[in-house]
Short mmCIF file of C-alpha atoms in Angstrom, two decimals:
data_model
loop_
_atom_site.label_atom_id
_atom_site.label_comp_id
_atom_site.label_asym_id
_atom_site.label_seq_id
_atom_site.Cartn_x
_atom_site.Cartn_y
_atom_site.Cartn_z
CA UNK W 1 -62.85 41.98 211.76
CA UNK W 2 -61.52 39.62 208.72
CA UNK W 3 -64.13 40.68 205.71
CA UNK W 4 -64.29 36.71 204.70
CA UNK W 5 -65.92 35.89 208.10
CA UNK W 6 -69.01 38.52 206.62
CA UNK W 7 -71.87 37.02 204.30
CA UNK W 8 -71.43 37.99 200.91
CA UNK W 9 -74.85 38.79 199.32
CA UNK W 10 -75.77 40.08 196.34
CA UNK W 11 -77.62 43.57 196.19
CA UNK W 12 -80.59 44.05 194.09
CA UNK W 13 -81.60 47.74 194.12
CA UNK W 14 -85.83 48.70 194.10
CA UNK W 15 -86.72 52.28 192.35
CA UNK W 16 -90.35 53.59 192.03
CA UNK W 17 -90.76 54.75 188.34
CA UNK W 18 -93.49 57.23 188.70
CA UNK W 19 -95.80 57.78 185.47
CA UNK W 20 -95.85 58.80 182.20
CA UNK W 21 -98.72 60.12 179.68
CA UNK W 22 -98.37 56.61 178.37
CA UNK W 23 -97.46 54.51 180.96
CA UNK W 24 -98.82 53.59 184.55
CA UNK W 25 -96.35 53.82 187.42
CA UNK W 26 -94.10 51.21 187.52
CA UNK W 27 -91.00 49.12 189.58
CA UNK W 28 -87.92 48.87 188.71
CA UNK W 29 -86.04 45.63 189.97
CA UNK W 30 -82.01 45.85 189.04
CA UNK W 31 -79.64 43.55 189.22
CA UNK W 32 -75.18 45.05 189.18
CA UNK W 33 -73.53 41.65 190.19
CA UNK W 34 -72.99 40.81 185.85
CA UNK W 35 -70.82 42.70 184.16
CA UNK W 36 -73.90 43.72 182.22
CA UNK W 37 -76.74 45.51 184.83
CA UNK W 38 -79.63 43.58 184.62
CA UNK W 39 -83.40 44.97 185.09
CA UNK W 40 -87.29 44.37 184.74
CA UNK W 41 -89.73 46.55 185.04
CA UNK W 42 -93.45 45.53 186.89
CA UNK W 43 -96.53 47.25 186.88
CA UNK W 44 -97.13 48.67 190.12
CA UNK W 45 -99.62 47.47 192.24
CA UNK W 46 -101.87 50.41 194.01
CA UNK W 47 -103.41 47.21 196.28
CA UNK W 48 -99.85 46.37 197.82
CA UNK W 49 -98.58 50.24 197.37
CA UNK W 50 -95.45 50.42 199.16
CA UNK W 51 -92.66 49.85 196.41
CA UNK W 52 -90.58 47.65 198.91
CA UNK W 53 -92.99 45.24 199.72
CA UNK W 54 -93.99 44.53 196.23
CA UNK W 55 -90.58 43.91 195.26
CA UNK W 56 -89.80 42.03 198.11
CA UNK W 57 -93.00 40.15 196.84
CA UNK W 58 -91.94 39.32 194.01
CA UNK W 59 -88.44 38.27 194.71
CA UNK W 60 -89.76 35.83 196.99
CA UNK W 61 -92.06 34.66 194.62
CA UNK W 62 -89.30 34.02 192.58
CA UNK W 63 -87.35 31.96 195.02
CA UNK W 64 -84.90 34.89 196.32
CA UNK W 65 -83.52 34.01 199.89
CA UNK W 66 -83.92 37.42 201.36
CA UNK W 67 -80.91 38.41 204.26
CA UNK W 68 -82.25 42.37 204.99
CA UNK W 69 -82.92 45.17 203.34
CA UNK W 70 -81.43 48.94 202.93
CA UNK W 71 -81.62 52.19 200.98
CA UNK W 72 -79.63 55.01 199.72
CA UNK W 73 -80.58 58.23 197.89
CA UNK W 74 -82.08 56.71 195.04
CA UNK W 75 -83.09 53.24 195.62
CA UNK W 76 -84.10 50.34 197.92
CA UNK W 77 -81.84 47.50 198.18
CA UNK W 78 -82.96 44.21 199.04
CA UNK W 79 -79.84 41.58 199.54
CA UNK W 80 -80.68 38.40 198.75
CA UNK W 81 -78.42 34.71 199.30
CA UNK W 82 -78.72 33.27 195.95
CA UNK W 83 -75.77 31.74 194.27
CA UNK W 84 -74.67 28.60 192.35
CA UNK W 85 -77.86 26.22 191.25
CA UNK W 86 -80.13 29.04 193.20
CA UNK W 87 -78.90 32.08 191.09
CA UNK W 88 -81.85 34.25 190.17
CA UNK W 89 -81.73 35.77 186.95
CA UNK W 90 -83.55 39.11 187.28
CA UNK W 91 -85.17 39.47 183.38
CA UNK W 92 -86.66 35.19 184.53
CA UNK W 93 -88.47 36.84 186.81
CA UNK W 94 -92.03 36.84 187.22
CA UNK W 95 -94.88 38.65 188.28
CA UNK W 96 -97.39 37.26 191.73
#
């Protein structure tokens, strides 16, 4: 299989920042496709509760076009089809 005829997404990787004695727990979404990583941190929602979903949430919100999802040791990834005029920059985010 030729690599150009697969879909070239960008991964955004999900991590559950448990908490501290000053902060709440929290999300972490991060964005490697810059040269510079790019992240924001949310506030985590006990309602919605599984760390996927709220991210996925909130990059919908957003306007991320989500292709499917995966995981590795320490984080979820959630590819998403956003390029050109549709780029999402991670820090614009914002919260549901």
């Amino acid at each position: 299989m030729n690599y150009y005829k697969i879909k070239n997404t960008r991964a955004i990787e999900v991590k559950f920042l448990g908490p501290t004695n000053y902060r709440g727990s929290r999300i972490k979404i991060t964005d490697n496709y810059n040269d510079k990583k790019v992240s924001k941190i949310f506030s985590y929602c006990y309602r919605t509760g599984n760390v996927l979903q709220q991210a996925l949430n909130i990059l919908q919100f957003n306007g991320a076009n989500v292709v499917c999802r995966a995981s590795n040791k320490d984080n979820y990834i959630i590819n998403i089809d956003n390029w050109g005029n549709e780029f999402i920059n991670i820090n614009e985010l914002k919260n549901i």
